[in-house]
Short mmCIF file of C-alpha atoms in Angstrom, two decimals:
data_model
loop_
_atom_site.label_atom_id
_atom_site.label_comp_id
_atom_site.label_asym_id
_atom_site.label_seq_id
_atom_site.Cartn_x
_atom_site.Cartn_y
_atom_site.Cartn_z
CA UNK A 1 -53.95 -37.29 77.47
CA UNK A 2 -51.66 -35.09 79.83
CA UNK A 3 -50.80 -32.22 77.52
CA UNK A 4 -46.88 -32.52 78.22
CA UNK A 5 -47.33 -35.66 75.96
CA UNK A 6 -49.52 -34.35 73.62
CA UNK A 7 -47.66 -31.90 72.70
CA UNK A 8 -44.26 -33.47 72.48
CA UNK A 9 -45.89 -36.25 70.07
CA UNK A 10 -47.03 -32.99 68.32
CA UNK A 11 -43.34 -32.15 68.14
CA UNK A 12 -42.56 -35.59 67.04
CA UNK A 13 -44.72 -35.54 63.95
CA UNK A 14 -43.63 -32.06 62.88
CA UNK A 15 -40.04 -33.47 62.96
CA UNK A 16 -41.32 -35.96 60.57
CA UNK A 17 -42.80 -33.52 58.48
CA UNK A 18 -40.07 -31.76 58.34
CA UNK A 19 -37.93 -34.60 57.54
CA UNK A 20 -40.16 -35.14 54.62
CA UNK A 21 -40.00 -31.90 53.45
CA UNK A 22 -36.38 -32.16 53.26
CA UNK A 23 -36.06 -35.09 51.41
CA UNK A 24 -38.67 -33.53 49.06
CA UNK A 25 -36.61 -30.89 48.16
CA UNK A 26 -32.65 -31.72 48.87
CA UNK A 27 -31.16 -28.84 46.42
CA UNK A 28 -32.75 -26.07 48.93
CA UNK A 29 -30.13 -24.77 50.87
CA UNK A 30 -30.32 -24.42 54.59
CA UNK A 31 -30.34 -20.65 54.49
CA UNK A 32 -33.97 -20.94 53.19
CA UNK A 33 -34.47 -21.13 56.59
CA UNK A 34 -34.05 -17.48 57.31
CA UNK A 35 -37.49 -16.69 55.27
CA UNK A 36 -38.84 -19.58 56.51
CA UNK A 37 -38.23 -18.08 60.06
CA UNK A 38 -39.94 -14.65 59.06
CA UNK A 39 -43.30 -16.36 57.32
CA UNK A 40 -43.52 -18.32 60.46
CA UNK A 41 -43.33 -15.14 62.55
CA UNK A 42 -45.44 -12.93 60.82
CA UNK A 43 -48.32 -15.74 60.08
CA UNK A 44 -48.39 -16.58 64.36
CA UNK A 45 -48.30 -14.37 67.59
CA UNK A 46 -45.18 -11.69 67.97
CA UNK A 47 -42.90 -13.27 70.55
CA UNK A 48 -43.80 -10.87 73.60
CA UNK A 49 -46.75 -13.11 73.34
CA UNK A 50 -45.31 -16.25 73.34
CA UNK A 51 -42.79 -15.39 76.18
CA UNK A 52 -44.80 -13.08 78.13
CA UNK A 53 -41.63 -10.42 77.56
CA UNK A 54 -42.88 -7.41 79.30
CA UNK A 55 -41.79 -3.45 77.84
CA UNK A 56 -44.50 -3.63 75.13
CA UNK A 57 -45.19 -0.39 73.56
CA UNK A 58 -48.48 -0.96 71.21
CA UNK A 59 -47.47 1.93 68.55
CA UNK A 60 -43.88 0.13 67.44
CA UNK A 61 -44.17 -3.31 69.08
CA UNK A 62 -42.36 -5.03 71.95
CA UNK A 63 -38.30 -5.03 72.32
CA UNK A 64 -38.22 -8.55 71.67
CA UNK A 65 -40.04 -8.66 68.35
CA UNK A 66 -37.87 -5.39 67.49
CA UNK A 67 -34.44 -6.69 68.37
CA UNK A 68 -35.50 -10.51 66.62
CA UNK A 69 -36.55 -8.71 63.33
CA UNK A 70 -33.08 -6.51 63.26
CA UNK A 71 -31.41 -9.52 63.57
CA UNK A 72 -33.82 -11.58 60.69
CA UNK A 73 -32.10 -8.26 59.06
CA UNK A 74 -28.83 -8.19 59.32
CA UNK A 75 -28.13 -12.19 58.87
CA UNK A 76 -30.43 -11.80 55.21
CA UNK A 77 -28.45 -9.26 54.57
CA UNK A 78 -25.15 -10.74 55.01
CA UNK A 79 -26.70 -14.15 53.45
CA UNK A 80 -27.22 -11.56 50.13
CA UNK A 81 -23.53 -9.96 50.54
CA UNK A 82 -22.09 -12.93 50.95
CA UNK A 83 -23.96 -14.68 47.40
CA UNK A 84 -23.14 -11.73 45.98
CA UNK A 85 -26.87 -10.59 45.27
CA UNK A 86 -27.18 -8.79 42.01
CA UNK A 87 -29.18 -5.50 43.42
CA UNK A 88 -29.45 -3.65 40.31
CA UNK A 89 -30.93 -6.49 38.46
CA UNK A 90 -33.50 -7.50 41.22
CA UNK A 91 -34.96 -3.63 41.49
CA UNK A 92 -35.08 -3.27 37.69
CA UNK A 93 -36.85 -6.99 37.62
CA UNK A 94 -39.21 -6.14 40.98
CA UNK A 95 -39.56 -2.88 39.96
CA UNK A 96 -43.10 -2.64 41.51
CA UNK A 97 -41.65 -3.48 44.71
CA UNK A 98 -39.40 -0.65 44.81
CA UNK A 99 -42.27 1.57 43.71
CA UNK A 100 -44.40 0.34 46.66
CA UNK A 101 -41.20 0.47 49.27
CA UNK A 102 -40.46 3.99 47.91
CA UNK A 103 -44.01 5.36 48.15
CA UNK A 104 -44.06 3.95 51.88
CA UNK A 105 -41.02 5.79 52.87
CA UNK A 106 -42.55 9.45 51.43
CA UNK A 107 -45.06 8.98 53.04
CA UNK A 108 -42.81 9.15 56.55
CA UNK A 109 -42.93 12.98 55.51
CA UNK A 110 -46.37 13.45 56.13
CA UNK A 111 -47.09 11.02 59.23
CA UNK A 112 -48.03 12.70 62.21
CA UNK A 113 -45.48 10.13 64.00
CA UNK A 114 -42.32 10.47 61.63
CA UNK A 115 -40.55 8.10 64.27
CA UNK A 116 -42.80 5.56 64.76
CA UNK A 117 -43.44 5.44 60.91
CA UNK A 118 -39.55 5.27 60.18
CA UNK A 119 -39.40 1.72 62.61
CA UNK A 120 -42.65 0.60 60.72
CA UNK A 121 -41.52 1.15 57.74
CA UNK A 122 -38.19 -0.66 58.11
CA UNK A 123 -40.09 -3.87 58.55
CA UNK A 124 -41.76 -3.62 54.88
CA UNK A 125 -37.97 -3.40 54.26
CA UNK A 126 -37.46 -6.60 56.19
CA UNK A 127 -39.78 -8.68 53.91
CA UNK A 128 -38.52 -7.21 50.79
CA UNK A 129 -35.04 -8.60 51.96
CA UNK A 130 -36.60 -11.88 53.30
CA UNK A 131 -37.88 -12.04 49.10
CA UNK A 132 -34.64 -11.17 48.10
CA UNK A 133 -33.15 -14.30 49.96
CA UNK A 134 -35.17 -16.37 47.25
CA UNK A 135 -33.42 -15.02 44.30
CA UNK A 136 -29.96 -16.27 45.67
CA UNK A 137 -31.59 -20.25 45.65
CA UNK A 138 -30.46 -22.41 42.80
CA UNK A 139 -34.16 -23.32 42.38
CA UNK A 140 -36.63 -20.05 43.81
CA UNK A 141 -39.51 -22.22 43.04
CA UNK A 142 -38.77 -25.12 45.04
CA UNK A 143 -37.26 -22.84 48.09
CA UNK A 144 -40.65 -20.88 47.95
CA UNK A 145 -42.58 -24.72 47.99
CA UNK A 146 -40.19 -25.63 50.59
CA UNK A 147 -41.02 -22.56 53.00
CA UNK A 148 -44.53 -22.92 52.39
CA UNK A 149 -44.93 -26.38 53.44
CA UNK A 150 -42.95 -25.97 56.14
CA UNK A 151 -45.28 -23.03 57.59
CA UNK A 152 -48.43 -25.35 57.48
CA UNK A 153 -46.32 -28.71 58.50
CA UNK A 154 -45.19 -26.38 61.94
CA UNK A 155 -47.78 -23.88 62.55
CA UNK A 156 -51.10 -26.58 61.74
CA UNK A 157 -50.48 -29.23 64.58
CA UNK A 158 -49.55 -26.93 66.94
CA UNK A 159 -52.67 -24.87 66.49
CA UNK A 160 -54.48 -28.26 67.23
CA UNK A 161 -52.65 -28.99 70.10
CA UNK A 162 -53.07 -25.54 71.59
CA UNK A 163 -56.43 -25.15 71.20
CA UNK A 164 -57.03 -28.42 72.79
CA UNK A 165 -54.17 -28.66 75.58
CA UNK A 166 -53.23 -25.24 76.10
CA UNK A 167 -56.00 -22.75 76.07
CA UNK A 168 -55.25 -20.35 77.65
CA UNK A 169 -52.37 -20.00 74.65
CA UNK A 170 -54.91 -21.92 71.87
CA UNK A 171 -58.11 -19.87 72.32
CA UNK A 172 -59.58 -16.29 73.14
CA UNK A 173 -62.95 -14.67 73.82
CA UNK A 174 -64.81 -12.44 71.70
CA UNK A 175 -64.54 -8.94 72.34
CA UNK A 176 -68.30 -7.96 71.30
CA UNK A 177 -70.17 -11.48 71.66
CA UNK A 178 -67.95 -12.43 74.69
CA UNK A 179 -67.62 -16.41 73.02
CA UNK A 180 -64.96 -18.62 72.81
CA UNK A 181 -62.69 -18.53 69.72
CA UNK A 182 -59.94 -21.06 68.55
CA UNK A 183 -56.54 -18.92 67.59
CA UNK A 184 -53.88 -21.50 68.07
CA UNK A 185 -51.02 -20.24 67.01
CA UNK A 186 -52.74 -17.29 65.34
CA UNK A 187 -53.44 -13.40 67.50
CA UNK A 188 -57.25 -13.73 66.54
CA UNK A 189 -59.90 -16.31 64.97
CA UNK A 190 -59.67 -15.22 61.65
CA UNK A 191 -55.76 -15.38 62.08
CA UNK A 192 -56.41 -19.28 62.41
CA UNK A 193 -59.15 -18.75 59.28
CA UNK A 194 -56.31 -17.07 57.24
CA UNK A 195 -53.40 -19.69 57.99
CA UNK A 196 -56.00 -22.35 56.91
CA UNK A 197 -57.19 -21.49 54.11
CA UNK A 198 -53.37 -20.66 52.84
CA UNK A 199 -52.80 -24.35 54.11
CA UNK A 200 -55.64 -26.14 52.72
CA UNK A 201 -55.65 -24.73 48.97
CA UNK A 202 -51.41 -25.17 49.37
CA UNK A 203 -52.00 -29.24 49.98
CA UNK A 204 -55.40 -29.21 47.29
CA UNK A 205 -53.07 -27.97 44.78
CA UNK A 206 -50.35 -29.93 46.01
CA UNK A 207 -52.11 -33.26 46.10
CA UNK A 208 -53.95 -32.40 42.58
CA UNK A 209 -50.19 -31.20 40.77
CA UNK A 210 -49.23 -34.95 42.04
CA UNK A 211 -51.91 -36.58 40.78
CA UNK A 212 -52.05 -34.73 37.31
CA UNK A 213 -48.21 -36.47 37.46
CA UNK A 214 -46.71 -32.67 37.45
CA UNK A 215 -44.90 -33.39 40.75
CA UNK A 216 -43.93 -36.69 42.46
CA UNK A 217 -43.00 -37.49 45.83
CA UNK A 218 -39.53 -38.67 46.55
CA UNK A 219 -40.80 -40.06 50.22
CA UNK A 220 -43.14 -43.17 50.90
CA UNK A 221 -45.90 -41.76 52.72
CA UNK A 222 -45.26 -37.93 51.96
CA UNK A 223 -48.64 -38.20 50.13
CA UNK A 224 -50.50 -39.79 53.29
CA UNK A 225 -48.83 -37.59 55.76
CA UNK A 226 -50.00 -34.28 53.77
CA UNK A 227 -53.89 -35.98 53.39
CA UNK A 228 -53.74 -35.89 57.33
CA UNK A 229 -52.42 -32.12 57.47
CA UNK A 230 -55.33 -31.35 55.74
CA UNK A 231 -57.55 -33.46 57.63
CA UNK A 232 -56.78 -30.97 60.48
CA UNK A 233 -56.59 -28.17 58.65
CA UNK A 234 -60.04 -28.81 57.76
CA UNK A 235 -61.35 -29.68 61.33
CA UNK A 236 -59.53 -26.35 62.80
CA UNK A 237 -60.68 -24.43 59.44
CA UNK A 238 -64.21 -25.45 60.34
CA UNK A 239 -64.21 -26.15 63.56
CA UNK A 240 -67.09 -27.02 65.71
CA UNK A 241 -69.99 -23.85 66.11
CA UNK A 242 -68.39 -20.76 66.11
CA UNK A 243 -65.27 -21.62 68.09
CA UNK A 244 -63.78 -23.03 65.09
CA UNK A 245 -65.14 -20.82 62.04
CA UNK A 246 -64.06 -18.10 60.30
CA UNK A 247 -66.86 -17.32 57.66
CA UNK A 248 -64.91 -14.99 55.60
CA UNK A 249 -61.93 -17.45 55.59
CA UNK A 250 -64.23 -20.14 54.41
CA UNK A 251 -65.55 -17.91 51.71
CA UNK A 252 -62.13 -16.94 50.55
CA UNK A 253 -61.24 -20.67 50.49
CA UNK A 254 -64.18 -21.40 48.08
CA UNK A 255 -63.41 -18.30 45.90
CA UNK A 256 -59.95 -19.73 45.67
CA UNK A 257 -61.12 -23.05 45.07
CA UNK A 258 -63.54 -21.81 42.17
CA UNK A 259 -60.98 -19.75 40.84
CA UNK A 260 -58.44 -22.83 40.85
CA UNK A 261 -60.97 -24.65 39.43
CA UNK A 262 -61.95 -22.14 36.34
CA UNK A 263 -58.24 -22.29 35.21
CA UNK A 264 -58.30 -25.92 35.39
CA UNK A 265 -61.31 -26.11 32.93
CA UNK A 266 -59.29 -23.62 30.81
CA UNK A 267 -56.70 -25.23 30.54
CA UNK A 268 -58.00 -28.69 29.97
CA UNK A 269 -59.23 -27.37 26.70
CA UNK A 270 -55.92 -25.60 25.85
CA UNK A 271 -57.67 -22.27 26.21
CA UNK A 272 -54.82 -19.88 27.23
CA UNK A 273 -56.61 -17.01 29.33
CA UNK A 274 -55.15 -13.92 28.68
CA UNK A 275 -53.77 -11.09 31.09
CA UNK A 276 -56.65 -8.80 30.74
CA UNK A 277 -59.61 -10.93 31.78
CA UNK A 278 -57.70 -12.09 34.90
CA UNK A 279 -56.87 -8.55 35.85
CA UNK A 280 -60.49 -7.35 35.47
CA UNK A 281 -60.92 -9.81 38.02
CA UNK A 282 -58.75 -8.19 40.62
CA UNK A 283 -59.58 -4.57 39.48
CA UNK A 284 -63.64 -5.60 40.15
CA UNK A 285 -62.73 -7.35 44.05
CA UNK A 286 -60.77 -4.47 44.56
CA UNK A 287 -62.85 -1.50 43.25
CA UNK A 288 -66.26 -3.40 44.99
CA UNK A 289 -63.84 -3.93 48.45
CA UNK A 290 -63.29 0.08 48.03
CA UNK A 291 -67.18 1.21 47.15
CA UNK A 292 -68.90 -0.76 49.59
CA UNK A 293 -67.10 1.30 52.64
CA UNK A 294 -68.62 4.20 51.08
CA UNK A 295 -71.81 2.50 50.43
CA UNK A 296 -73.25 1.83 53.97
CA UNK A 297 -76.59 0.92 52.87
CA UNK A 298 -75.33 -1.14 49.80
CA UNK A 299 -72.64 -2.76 52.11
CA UNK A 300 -75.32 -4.40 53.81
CA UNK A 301 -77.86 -5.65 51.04
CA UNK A 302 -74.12 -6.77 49.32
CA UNK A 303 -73.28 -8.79 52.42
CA UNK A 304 -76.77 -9.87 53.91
CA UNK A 305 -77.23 -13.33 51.69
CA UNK A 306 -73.42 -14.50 52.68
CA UNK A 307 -74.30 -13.32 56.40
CA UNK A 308 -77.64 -15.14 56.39
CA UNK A 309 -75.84 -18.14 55.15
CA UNK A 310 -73.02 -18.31 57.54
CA UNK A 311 -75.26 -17.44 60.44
CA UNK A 312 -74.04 -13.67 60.80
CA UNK A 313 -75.36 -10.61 61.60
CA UNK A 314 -75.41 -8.06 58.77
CA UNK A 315 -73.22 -5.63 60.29
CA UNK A 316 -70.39 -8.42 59.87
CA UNK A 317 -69.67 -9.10 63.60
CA UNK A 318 -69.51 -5.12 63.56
CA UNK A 319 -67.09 -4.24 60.81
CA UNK A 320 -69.77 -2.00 59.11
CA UNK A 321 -70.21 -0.19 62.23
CA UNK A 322 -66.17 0.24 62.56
CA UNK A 323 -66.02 1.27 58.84
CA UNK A 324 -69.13 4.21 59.63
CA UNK A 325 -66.81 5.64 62.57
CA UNK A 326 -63.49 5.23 61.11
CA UNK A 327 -64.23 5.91 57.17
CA UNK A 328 -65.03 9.99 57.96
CA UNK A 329 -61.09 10.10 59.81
CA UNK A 330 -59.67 8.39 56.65
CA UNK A 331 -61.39 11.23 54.25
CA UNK A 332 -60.00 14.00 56.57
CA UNK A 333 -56.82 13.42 54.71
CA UNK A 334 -58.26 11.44 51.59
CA UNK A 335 -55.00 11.57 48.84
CA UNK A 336 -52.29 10.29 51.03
CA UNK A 337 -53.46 9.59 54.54
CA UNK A 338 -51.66 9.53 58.36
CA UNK A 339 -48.16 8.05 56.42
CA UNK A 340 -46.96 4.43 57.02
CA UNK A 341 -48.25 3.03 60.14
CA UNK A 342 -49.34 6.62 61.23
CA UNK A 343 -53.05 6.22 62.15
CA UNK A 344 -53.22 3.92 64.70
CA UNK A 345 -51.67 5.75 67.69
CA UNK A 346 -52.44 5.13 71.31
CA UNK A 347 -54.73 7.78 71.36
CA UNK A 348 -56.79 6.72 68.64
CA UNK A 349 -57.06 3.09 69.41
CA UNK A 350 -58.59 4.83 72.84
CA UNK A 351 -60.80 7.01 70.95
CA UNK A 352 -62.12 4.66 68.70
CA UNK A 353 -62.14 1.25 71.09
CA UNK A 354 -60.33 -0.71 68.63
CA UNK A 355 -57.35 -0.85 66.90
CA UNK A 356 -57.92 -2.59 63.36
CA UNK A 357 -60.56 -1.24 60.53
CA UNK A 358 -61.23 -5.04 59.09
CA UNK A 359 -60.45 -3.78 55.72
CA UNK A 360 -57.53 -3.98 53.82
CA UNK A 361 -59.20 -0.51 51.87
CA UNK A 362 -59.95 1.12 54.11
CA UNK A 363 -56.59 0.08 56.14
CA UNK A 364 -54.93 1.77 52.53
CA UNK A 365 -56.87 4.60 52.84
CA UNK A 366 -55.76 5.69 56.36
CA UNK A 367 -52.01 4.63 56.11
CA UNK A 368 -52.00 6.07 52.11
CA UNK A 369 -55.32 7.54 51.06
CA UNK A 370 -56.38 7.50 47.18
CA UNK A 371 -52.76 7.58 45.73
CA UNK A 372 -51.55 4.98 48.12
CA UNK A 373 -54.58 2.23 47.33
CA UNK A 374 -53.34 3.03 43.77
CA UNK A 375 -50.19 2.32 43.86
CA UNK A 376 -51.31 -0.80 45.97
CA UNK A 377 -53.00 -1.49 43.25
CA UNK A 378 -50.53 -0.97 40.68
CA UNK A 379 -48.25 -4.21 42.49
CA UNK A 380 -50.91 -5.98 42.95
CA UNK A 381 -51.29 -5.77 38.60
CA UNK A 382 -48.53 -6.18 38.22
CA UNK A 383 -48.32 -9.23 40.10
CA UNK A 384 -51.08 -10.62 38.65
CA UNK A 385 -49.46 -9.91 34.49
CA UNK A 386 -46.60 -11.81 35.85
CA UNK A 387 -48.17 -14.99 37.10
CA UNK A 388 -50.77 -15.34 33.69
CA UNK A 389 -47.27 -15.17 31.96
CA UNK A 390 -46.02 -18.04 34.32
CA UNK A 391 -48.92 -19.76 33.83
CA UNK A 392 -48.39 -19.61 30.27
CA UNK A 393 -44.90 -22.00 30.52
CA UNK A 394 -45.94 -23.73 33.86
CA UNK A 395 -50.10 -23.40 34.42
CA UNK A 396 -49.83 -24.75 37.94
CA UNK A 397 -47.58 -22.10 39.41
CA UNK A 398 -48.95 -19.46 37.68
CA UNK A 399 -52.67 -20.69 38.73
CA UNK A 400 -51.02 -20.87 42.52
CA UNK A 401 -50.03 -17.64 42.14
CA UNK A 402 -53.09 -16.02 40.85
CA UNK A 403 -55.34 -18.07 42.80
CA UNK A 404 -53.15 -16.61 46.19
CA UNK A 405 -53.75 -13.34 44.66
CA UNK A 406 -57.32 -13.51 43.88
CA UNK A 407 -58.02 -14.84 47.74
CA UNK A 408 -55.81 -11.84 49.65
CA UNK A 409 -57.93 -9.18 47.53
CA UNK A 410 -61.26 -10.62 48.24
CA UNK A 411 -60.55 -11.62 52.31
CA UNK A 412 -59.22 -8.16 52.17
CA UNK A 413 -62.75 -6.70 52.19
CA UNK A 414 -63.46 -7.53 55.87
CA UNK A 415 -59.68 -7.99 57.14
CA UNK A 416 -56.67 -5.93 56.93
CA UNK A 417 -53.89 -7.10 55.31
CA UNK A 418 -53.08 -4.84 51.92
CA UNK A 419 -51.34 -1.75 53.32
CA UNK A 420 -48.37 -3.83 54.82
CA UNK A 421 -45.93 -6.05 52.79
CA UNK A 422 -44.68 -7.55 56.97
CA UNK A 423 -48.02 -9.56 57.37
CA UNK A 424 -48.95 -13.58 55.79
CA UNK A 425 -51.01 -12.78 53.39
CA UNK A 426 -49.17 -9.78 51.48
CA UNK A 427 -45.60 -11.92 51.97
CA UNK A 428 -46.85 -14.38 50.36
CA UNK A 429 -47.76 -12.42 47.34
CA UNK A 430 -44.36 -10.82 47.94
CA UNK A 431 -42.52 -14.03 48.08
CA UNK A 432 -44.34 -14.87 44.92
CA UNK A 433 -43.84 -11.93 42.99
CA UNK A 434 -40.00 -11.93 43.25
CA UNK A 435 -39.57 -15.85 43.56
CA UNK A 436 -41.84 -17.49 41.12
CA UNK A 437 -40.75 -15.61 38.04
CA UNK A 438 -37.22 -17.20 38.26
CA UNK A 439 -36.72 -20.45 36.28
CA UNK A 440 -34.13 -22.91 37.66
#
């Protein structure tokens, strides 16, 4: 098939999709779009990428992505003026976000790059304001389901159709093993693993909420038309060899899926699972995600079993050996780190010969040291007590929740995600954290 009509019946089927989505949820107000917009931006490539815009400057991004996220600004935050947003309220409600948020901007006082950590800071502003936007829906649950379907119904068949029509925008070789990876819409392979796993337990839990009857579809074929999402999903999520696979996304899946799983049993039985025991759980990811960097030796006998199974090498595809050269730079300044976005400079990125530790930890550590992964902590426990007490009125959004949670803190252990609020997987918990909470 000539890809010009692959990919506009691509485009056709999203329009459907979207159409669906619309009719499944008719009291979300257009202006939802404006997250929407921002989850779909920070889950794919920046926009230099996609237009080949030229001016990049690797230590506070492109022009284009600069001036389109100063925009996304100013129109949420006319959207908020305009429905009269209650601030005081939402800070004294979200009060762990303005911890976090605050925490980020000190740390601008001690970054070796007080300008380049003042623009990256402004874009953990950005999401907190795309978050906001949520409070000002009549219904913050059904805008949040809204802009999560609509990131897997756009993002999922186009990754398809670029890694099969358009390579050269669809896939990418492997900087160490020199194979070919599927990204699609994605920067990186376990980009792709990250936006699939987020799609496939979305639909699970979709398609399981409708069939416990907690949700019904106001669409003929909604149902059908979500079963073939995930069909792909599953096919780019797995893939074929190791073009297609992400082993620590498929992990994460199954630890989600578990997890999901648990809370069903639980619940079954009217056993109402308290805060504590579901906090241990994220303390005990987070504290192991923290003590294997330290543990080099222990790293590897804790990884080797999961490598051997997923046909890895026991250095992780060479995270292990990043972690040994990068850890000793992080304890130079071990209580508060470079500052927000203050460690990866041109010059290291040069020095080093990479520019990402694949660890959300150890990513804390050098942006925030000690204190920092604490008070990363902190939200993230705080997040956690708020969606066992959702779960205790409405089980499946507080199980979503939690079960979103428990993933981003486990695939944080070999990807970095937790010491930025402007990436997919900490938005999400963002989103959640300010949305969910809200009854209609």
């Amino acid at each position: 098939m000539p890809p010009i009509i692959a990919l506009i019946i691509c485009t056709a089927f999203v329009l459907y999709l979207l159409w669906l989505e619309r009719k499944q949820g008719p009291e979300v107000s257009i202006l939802s779009w404006i997250p929407t917009i921002y989850m779909l931006y920070v889950a794919s490539k920046p926009l230099a990428v996609w237009f080949g815009a030229g001016g990049d400057d690797s230590d506070v991004g492109s022009p284009l992505d600069r001036n389109f996220l100063f925009i996304l600004l100013c129109v949420g935050l006319l959207i908020l003026i305009k429905r009269r947003f209650n601030w005081p309220k939402a800070l004294k409600e979200n009060y762990e976000v303005l911890l976090l948020l605050g925490f980020m901007f000190i740390s601008i006082s001690w970054s070796d790059i007080p300008f380049t950590s003042i623009k990256r800071w402004s874009r953990e502003l950005i999401a907190v304001i795309m978050a906001f936007l949520l409070l000002t829906e009549s219904d913050p649950r059904q805008a949040m389901q809204s802009i999560l379907r609509r990131t897997i119904y756009i993002l999922i068949p186009f990754s398809y159709i670029l890694i099969h029509y358009y390579p050269h925008l669809g896939r990418m070789y492997g900087r160490w093993s020199g194979a070919q990876m599927w990204v699609g819409v994605t920067m990186q392979k376990n980009g792709l693993g990250r936006l699939c796993f987020f799609a496939a337990f979305f639909i699970i839990w979709t398609l399981i909420r409708r069939w416990r009857g907690r949700d019904t579809f106001k669409v003929k074929g909604q149902t059908r038309a979500e079963i073939l999402v995930l069909i792909i999903t599953m096919y780019l999520f797995f893939g074929l060899g190791t073009a297609g696979s992400s082993a620590s996304g498929q992990l994460t899946f199954f630890v989600g899926l578990i997890g999901l799983l648990g809370l069903m049993i639980l619940d079954k039985f009217k056993v109402q699972i308290g805060v504590v025991p579901l906090m241990v759980v994220i303390i005990a990811v987070i504290i192991f995600g923290t003590y294997s960097l330290f543990e080099r030796g222990s790293t590897l006998g804790s990884f080797s079993s999961v490598t051997n199974t997923y046909n890895r090498d026991e250095t992780l595809t060479g995270r292990t050996e990043i972690w040994e050269v990068t850890l000793p730079i992080a304890m130079q300044r071990p209580f508060v780190g470079f500052g927000v976005g203050g460690f990866w400079t041109e010059e290291y990125r040069n020095t080093l010969k990479h520019s990402d530790p694949h660890s959300g930890y150890l990513g804390t550590l050098l942006d925030f040291g000690f204190v920092g992964l604490l008070v990363f902590s902190v939200f993230l426990l705080i997040s956690c007590g708020k969606a066992q007490k959702v779960m205790t009125e409405d089980f499946d959004w507080g199980s979503l929740w939690f079960c979103i949670l428990l993933m981003v803190v486990f695939h944080n252990m070999v990807e970095t995600s937790l010491n930025t609020l402007a990436n997919h997987s900490m938005g999400l918990i963002l989103f959640l954290t300010v949305a969910i909470p809200k009854k209609t």
